[in-house]
XYZ file of C-alpha atoms in Angstrom:
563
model
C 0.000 0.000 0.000
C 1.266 3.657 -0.491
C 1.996 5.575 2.331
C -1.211 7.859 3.330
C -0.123 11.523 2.070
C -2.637 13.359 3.780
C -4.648 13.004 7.083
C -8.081 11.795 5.837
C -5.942 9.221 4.086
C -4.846 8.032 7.291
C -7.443 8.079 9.182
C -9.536 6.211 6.430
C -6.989 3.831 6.557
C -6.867 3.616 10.644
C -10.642 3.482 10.589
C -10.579 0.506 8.765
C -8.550 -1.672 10.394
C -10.081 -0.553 13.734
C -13.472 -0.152 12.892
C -14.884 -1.752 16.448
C -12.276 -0.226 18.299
C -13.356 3.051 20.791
C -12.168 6.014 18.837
C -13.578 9.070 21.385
C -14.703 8.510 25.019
C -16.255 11.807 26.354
C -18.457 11.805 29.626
C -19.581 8.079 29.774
C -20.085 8.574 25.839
C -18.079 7.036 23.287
C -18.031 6.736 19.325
C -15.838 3.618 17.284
C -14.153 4.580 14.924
C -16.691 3.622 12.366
C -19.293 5.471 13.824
C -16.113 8.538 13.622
C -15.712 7.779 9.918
C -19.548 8.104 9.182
C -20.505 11.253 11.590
C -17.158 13.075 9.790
C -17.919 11.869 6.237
C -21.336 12.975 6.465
C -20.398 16.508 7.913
C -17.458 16.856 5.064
C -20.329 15.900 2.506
C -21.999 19.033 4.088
C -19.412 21.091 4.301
C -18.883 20.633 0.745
C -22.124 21.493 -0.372
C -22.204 24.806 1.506
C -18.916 25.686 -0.759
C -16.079 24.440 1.374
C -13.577 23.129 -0.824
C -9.269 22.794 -0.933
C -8.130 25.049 1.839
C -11.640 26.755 2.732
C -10.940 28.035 6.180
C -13.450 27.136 8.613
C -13.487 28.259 12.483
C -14.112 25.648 14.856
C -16.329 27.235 17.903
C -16.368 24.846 20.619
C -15.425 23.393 23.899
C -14.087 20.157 24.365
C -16.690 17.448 23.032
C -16.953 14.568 20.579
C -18.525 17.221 18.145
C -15.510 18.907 18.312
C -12.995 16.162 17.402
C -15.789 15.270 14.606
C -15.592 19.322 13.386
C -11.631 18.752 12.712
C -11.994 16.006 11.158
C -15.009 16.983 8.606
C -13.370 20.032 7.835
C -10.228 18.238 6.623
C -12.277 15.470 4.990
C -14.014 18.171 2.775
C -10.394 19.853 1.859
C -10.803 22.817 4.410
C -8.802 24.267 6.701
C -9.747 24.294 10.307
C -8.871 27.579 13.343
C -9.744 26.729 16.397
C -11.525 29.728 18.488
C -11.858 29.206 22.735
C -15.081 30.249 23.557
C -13.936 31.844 26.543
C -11.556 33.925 24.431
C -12.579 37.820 24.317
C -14.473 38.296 21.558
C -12.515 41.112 19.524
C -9.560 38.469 19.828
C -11.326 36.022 18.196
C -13.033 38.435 15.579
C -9.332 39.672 14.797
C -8.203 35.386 14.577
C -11.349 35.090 12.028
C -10.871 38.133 9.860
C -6.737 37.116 9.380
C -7.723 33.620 8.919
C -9.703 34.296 5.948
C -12.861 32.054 7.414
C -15.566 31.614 5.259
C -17.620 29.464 7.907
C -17.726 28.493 11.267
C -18.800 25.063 13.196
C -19.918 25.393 16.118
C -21.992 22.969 19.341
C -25.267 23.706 21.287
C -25.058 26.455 23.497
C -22.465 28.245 21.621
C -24.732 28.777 18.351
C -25.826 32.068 19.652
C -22.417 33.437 20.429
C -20.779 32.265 17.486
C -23.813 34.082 14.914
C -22.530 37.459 16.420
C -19.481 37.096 13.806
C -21.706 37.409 10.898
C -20.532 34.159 9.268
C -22.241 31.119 8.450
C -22.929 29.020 10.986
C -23.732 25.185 10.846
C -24.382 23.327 14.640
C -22.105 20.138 14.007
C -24.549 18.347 16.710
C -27.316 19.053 14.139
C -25.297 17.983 11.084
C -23.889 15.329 12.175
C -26.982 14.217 14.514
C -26.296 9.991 14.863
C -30.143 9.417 14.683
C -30.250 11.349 11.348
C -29.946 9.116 8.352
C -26.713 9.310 6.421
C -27.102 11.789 3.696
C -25.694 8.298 1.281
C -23.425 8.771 -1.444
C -20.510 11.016 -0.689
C -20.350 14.495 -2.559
C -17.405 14.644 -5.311
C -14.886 15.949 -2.887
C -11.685 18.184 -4.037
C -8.518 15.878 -3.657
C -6.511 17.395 -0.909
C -2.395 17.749 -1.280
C 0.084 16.847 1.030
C 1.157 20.631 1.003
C -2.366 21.939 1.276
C -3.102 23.459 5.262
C -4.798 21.296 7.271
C -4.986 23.733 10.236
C -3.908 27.516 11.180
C -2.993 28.043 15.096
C -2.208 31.196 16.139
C 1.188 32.291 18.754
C 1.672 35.631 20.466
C 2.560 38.268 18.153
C 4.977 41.192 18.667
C 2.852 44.026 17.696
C -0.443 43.555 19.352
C -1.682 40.808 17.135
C -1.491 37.130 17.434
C 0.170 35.488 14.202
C -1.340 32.416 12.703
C 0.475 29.374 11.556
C 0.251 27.299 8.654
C 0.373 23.852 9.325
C -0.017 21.386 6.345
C -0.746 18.010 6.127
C 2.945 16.912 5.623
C 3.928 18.648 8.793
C 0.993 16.853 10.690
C 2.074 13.646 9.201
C 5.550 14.099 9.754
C 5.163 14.762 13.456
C 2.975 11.442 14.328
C 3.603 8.560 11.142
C 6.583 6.880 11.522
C 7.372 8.482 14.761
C 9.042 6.780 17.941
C 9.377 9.387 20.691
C 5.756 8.649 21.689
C 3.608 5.628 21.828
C 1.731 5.386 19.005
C -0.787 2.355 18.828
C -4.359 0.883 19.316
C -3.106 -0.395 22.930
C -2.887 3.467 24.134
C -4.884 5.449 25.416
C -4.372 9.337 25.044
C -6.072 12.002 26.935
C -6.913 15.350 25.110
C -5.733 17.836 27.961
C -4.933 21.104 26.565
C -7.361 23.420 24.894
C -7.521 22.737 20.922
C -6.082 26.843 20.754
C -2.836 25.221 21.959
C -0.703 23.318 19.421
C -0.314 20.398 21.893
C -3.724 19.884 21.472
C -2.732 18.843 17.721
C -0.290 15.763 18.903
C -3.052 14.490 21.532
C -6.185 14.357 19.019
C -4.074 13.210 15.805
C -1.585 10.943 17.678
C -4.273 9.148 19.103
C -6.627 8.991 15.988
C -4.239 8.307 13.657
C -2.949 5.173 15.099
C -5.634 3.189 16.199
C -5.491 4.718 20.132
C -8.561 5.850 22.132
C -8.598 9.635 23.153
C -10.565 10.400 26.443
C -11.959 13.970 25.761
C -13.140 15.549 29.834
C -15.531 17.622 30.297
C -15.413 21.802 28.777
C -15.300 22.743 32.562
C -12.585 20.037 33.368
C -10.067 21.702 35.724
C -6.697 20.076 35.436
C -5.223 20.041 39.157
C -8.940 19.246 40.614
C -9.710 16.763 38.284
C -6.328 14.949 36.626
C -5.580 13.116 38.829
C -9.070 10.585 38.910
C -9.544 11.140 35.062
C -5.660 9.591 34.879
C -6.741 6.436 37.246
C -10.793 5.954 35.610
C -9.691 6.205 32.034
C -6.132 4.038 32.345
C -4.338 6.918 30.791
C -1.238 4.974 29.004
C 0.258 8.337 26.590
C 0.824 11.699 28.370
C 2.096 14.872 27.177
C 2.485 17.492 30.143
C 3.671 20.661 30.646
C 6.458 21.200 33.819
C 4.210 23.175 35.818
C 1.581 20.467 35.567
C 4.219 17.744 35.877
C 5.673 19.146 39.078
C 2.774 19.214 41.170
C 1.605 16.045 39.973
C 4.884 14.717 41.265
C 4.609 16.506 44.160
C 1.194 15.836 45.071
C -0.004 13.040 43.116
C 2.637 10.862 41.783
C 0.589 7.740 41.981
C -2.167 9.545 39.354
C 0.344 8.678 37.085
C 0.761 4.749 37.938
C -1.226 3.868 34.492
C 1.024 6.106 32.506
C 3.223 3.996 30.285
C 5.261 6.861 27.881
C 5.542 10.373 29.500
C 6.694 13.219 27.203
C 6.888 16.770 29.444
C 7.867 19.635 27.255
C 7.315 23.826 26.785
C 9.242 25.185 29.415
C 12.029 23.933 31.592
C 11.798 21.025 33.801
C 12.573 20.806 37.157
C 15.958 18.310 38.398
C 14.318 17.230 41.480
C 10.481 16.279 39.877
C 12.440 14.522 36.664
C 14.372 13.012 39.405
C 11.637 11.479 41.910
C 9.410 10.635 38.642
C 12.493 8.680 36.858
C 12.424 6.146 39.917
C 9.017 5.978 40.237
C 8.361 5.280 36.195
C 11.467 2.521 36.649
C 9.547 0.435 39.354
C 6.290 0.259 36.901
C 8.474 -0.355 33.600
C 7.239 3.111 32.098
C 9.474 5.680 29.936
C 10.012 9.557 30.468
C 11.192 11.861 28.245
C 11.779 15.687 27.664
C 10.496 17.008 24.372
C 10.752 20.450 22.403
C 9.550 22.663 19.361
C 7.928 25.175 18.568
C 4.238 26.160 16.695
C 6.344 26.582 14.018
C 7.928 23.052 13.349
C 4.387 21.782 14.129
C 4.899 21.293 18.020
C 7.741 18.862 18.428
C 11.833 18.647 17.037
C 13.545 16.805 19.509
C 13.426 14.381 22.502
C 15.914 13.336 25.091
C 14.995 9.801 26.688
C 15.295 10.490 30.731
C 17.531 7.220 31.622
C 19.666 8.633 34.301
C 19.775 11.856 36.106
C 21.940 10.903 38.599
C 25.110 12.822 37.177
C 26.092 16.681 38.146
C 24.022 18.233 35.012
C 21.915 21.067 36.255
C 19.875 21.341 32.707
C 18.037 18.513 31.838
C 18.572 18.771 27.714
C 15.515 18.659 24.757
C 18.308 15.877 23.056
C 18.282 15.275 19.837
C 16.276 15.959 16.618
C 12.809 13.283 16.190
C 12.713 11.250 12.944
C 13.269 13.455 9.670
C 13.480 16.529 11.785
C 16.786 18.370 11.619
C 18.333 20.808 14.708
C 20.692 23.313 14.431
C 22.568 26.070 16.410
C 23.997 28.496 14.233
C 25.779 31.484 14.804
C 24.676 35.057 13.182
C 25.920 34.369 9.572
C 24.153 30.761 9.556
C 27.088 28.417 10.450
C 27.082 25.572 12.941
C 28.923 26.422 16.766
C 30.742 24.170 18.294
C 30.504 21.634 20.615
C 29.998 23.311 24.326
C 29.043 27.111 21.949
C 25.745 29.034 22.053
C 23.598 29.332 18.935
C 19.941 29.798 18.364
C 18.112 26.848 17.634
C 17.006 26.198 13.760
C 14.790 23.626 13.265
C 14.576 21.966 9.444
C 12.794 19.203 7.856
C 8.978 17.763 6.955
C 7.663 19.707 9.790
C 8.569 23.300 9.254
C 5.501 25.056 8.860
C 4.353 27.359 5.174
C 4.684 30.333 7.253
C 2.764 32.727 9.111
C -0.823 33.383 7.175
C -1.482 36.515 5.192
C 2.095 37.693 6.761
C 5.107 37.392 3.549
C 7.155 39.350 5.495
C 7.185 38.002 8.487
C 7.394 34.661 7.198
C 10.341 35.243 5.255
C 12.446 36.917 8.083
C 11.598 33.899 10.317
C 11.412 30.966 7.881
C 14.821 30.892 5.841
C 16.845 28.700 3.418
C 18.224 25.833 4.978
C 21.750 25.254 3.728
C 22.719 22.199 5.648
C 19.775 20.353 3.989
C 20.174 18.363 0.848
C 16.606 19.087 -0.215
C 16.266 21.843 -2.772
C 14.097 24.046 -1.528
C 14.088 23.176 1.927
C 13.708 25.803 4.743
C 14.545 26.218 8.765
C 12.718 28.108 11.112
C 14.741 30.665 13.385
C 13.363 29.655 16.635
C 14.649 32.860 18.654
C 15.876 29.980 21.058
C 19.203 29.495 22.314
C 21.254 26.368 22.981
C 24.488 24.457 22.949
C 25.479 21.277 22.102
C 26.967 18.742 24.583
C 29.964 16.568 24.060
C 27.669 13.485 23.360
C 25.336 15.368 21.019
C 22.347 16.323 23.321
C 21.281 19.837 23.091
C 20.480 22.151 25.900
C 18.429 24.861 26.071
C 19.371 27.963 27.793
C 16.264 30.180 26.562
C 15.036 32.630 24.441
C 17.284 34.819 23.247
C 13.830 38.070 23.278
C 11.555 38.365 25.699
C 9.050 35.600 24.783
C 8.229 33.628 27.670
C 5.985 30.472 28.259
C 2.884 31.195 30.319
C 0.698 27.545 31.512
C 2.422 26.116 28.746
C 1.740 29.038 25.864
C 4.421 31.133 24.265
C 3.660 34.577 24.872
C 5.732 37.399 23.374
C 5.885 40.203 25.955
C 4.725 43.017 23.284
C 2.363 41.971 22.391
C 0.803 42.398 25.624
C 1.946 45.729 25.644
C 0.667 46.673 22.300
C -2.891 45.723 24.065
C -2.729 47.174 27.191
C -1.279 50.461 25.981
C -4.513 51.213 24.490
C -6.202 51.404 27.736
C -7.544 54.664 28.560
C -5.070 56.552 31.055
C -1.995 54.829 30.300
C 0.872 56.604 29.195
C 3.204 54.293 29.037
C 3.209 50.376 29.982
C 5.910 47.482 30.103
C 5.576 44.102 30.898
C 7.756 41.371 32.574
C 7.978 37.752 33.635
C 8.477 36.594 37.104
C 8.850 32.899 38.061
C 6.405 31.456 40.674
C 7.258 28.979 43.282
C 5.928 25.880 40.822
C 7.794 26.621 38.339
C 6.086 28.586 36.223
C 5.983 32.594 35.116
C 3.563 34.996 35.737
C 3.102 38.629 34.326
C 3.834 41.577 35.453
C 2.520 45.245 34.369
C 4.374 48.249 35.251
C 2.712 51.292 34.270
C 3.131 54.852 34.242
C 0.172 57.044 34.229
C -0.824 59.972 31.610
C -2.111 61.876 35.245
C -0.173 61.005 38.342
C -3.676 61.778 40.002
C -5.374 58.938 38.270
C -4.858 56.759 41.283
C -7.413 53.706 39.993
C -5.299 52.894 36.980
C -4.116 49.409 38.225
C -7.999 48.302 38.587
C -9.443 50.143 35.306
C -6.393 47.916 33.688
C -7.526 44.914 35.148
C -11.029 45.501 33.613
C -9.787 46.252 30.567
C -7.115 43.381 30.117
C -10.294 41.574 30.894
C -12.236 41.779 27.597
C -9.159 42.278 25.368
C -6.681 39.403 26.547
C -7.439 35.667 27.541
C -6.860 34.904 31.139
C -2.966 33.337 30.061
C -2.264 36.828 28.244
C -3.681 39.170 31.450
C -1.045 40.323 33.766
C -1.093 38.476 37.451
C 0.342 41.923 39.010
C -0.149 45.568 38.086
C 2.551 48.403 39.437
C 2.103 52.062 38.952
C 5.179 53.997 38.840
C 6.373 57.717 38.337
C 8.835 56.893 35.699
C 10.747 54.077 34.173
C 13.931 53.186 34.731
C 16.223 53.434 31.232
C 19.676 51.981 30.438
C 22.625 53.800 29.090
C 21.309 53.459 25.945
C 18.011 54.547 26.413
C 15.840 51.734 26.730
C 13.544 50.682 29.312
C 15.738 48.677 32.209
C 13.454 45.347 32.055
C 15.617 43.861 34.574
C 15.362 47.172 37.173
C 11.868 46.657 36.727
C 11.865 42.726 37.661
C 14.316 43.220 40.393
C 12.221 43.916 43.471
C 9.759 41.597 42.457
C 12.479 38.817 42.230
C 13.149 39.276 46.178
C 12.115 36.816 48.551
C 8.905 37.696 50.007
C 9.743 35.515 52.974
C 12.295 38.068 53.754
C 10.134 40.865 54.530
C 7.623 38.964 56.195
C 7.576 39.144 60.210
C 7.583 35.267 62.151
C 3.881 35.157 62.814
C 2.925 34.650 66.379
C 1.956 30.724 67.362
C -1.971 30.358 67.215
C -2.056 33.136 65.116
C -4.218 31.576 61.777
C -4.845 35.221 59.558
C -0.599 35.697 60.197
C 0.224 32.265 59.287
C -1.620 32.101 56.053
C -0.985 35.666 54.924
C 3.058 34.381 55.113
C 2.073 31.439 53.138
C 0.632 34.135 50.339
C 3.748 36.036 50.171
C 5.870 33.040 49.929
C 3.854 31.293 46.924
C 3.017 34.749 45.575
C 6.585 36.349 45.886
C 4.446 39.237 46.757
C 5.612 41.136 50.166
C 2.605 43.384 51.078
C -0.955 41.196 51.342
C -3.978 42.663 52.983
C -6.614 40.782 54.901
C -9.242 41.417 51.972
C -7.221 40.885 49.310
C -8.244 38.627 46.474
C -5.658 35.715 45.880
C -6.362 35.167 42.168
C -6.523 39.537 41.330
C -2.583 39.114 43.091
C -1.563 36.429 40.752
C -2.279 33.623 41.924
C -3.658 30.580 39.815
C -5.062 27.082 40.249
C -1.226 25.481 40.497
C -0.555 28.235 42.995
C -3.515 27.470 44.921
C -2.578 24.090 45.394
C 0.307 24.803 46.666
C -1.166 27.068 49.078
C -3.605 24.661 50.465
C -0.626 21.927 51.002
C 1.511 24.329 52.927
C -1.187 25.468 54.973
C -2.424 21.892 56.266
């Protein structure tokens, strides 16, 4: 047989051989993959008749469902390309995601119909199309034949100047991340779980990893919370193939190791990885038989480049490295003028091969200062992406990765480019000037930080009126966790703002500052547990813990250090 080109050609060929098998499980509900293959075929078939046809982009309006996993899979089925919108996104964000996209449609579920007509697009209900007690609509529309090369999906990243980019990912790249592949488990024995939002390109590996290889994906519930919940969803469902962020990973580790007794291949990857979790999780995966590994990529090489199989971490090594590139993938660290560095050297990272995205959507420019000609690859043609990542090679090969080399940061697992915040927040009324900065919190993670200086010094309600209006421009990731006024800024020789005078008092120990509470003495006690896990040295007794920064991984922490 040839090899499937294209993802409908896969999963056609999955669904076969797996017809009986459970494709989706979603809230006691579940769908074969048959019953998959008819619900999608018979949406495409719709799709197609309202004008979809090869790279047609079509939003996707919905929360995490079956209908959702059945949208994607229609809209690639009829040729289109799908964009993913959270419905608890601010709505001018979306609108802007839609109008750059190019959508000519969108699919959306049940209680989101109303919502998603206020975009003045079409609008089918995929729970009405693709209804399982309707009758098949029978013979299949003539269907455009779909291209290896032709987009499958566009996700969109932060973007430097106030608007989020979108990424072109074709059906090559897709393929190229899952077929063939051996840093995950890939197979009808596994069981995947879909737990990031489908805005978030790890969302792309969970559904298609699982789908195109035969494995069962366990879709929660729209209002699943991860910390609450994981941990039982992880023992009910038997989860056997997880991909986890470090924050995530730590304080399952820390907290709930033995969630993760089912878990046969662990991948954790998008920000940096704690010694002492990869440590206490390597023994505990070597007494079950399971495997661990550290992954890394960017949207832009369609999620994943390289892996480094966790074996032993008993050594000195203080950086636990992304390794080495996956099959077909190519890494590089290059100096300015394109050449390799040596062993031990920093260089960015460059990532070539079948999974470097077209480029950034309606965006030449930007595309071709970012996605360049490869000239270490044999492939005429062939480009690299310029992550903006820096690294250096070990003696044995592995890479390590010693950041970004701008000031994009990873936020709950999302790469977030500092301006662009800025660019949004600057347009609130009253601001007259605004920078923003990354602090790490005590799991591991980064929160942001405003610092603003006012247009009137008297306007002494800035901080909150910013708060409301980060609100309805900026999803919860994007809105800053702390908000400082300040006279001036504080500028470097050269004239720039002096981003690291700005992070320095918020880098200090809280515990410092923070008197020895008196035994017995509950309100003291917790309010030092607050600045500790905030990093925050002033709290008042009616403060709110979330308006200071705090977060569900945060409050976990909290509640353990308190009992």
């Amino acid at each position: 047989m040839q090899e499937p080109a294209t993802i409908p050609e896969l999963f056609d060929d999955v669904a076969r051989r797996h017809a009986d098998r459970i494709a989706l499980a979603h809230r006691g509900t579940t769908l074969t993959y048959q019953e998959l293959q008819h619900r999608s075929d018979d949406l495409a078939d719709l799709l197609n008749r309202s004008g979809v046809t090869t790279e047609t982009v079509v939003g996707v309006y919905a929360e995490r469902s079956i209908e959702l996993v059945v949208a994607l899979l229609g809209v690639l089925k009829a040729g289109g390309t799908y964009v993913c919108l959270a419905p608890d996104h601010p709505r001018e964000r979306l609108a802007q995601i839609l109008a750059d996209a190019g959508a000519a449609s969108l699919l959306t579920t049940g209680r989101h119909r109303q919502a998603a007509e206020e975009f003045a697009l079409p609008v089918l209900d995929v729970a009405e199309t693709t209804d399982p007690g309707r009758p098949s609509v029978g013979t299949a529309v003539s269907r455009p034949a779909t291209a290896p090369d032709a987009l499958a999906y566009i996700i969109f990243t932060s973007g430097s100047t106030g608007r989020p980019k979108g990424v072109g990912i074709t059906h090559r790249n897709l393929l190229g991340l899952i077929h063939g592949q051996t840093y995950a488990a890939f197979g009808p024995e596994e069981t995947y779980l879909q737990l990031s939002p489908t805005s978030f390109d790890a969302s792309a590996f969970e559904i298609w990893g699982a789908l195109l290889s035969g494995a069962r994906l366990v879709v929660p519930a729209a209002s699943y919370h991860a910390l609450d919940e994981l941990p039982d969803v992880l023992r009910t469902e038997r989860v056997t193939m997880l991909l986890l962020t470090p924050p995530l990973f730590h304080e399952l580790v820390r907290r709930q190791i033995d969630s993760l007794g089912t878990v046969r291949r662990l991948v954790v990857g998008a920000e940096a990885m704690s010694l002492t979790a990869a440590r206490t999780y390597l023994e505990h995966a070597r007494s079950r038989g399971a495997s661990f590994a550290n992954v890394y990529g960017p949207t832009e090489a369609t999620t994943l480049a390289s892996c480094y199989e966790i074996t032993d971490l008993e050594g000195p090594e203080a950086i636990i490295p992304i390794g080495s590139a996956i099959d077909g993938a190519a890494v590089h660290l290059l100096d300015d003028d394109l050449n390799p560095v040596g062993p031990g050297a920093t260089g960015q990272i460059y990532i070539g091969g079948p999974g470097v995205a077209r480029g950034y959507v309606g965006q030449p420019g930007l595309t071709a200062k970012s996605f360049v000609a490869d000239p270490h690859s044999t492939v005429p043609g062939a480009r690299m992406y310029a992550t903006g990542d820096l690294g250096r090679r070990r003696a044995d090969g592995e890479i390590e990765f010693l950041g970004r080399g701008d000031d994009q940061v990873k936020i709950r697992g999302h790469r977030v480019e500092l301006g662009e915040v800025e660019a949004v927040l600057a347009q609130c009324p009253g601001v007259h000037a605004v920078a923003v900065t990354a602090r790490s919190t005590s799991v591991g993670s980064h929160q942001l930080v405003a610092h603003l200086v006012a247009e009137d010094t008297r306007h002494e309600r800035l901080d909150h009126d910013l708060a409301e209006f980060a609100a309805t421009r900026l999803p919860a990731y994007l809105r800053p966790s702390a908000i400082h006024l300040l006279p001036f800024f504080p500028l470097t020789p050269s004239g720039k703002i002096d981003r690291k005078a700005l992070g320095a008092r918020l880098d200090e120990p809280a515990s410092a500052a923070a008197p020895t509470p008196a035994p017995g003495d509950e309100q003291s006690v917790l309010t030092g547990i607050w600045q500790q896990v905030l990093g925050i040295d002033r709290i008042e007794p009616d403060d709110d813990f979330f308006a200071l920064g705090g977060d569900s991984l945060l409050a976990i922490r909290v509640i353990a250090d308190a009992e």
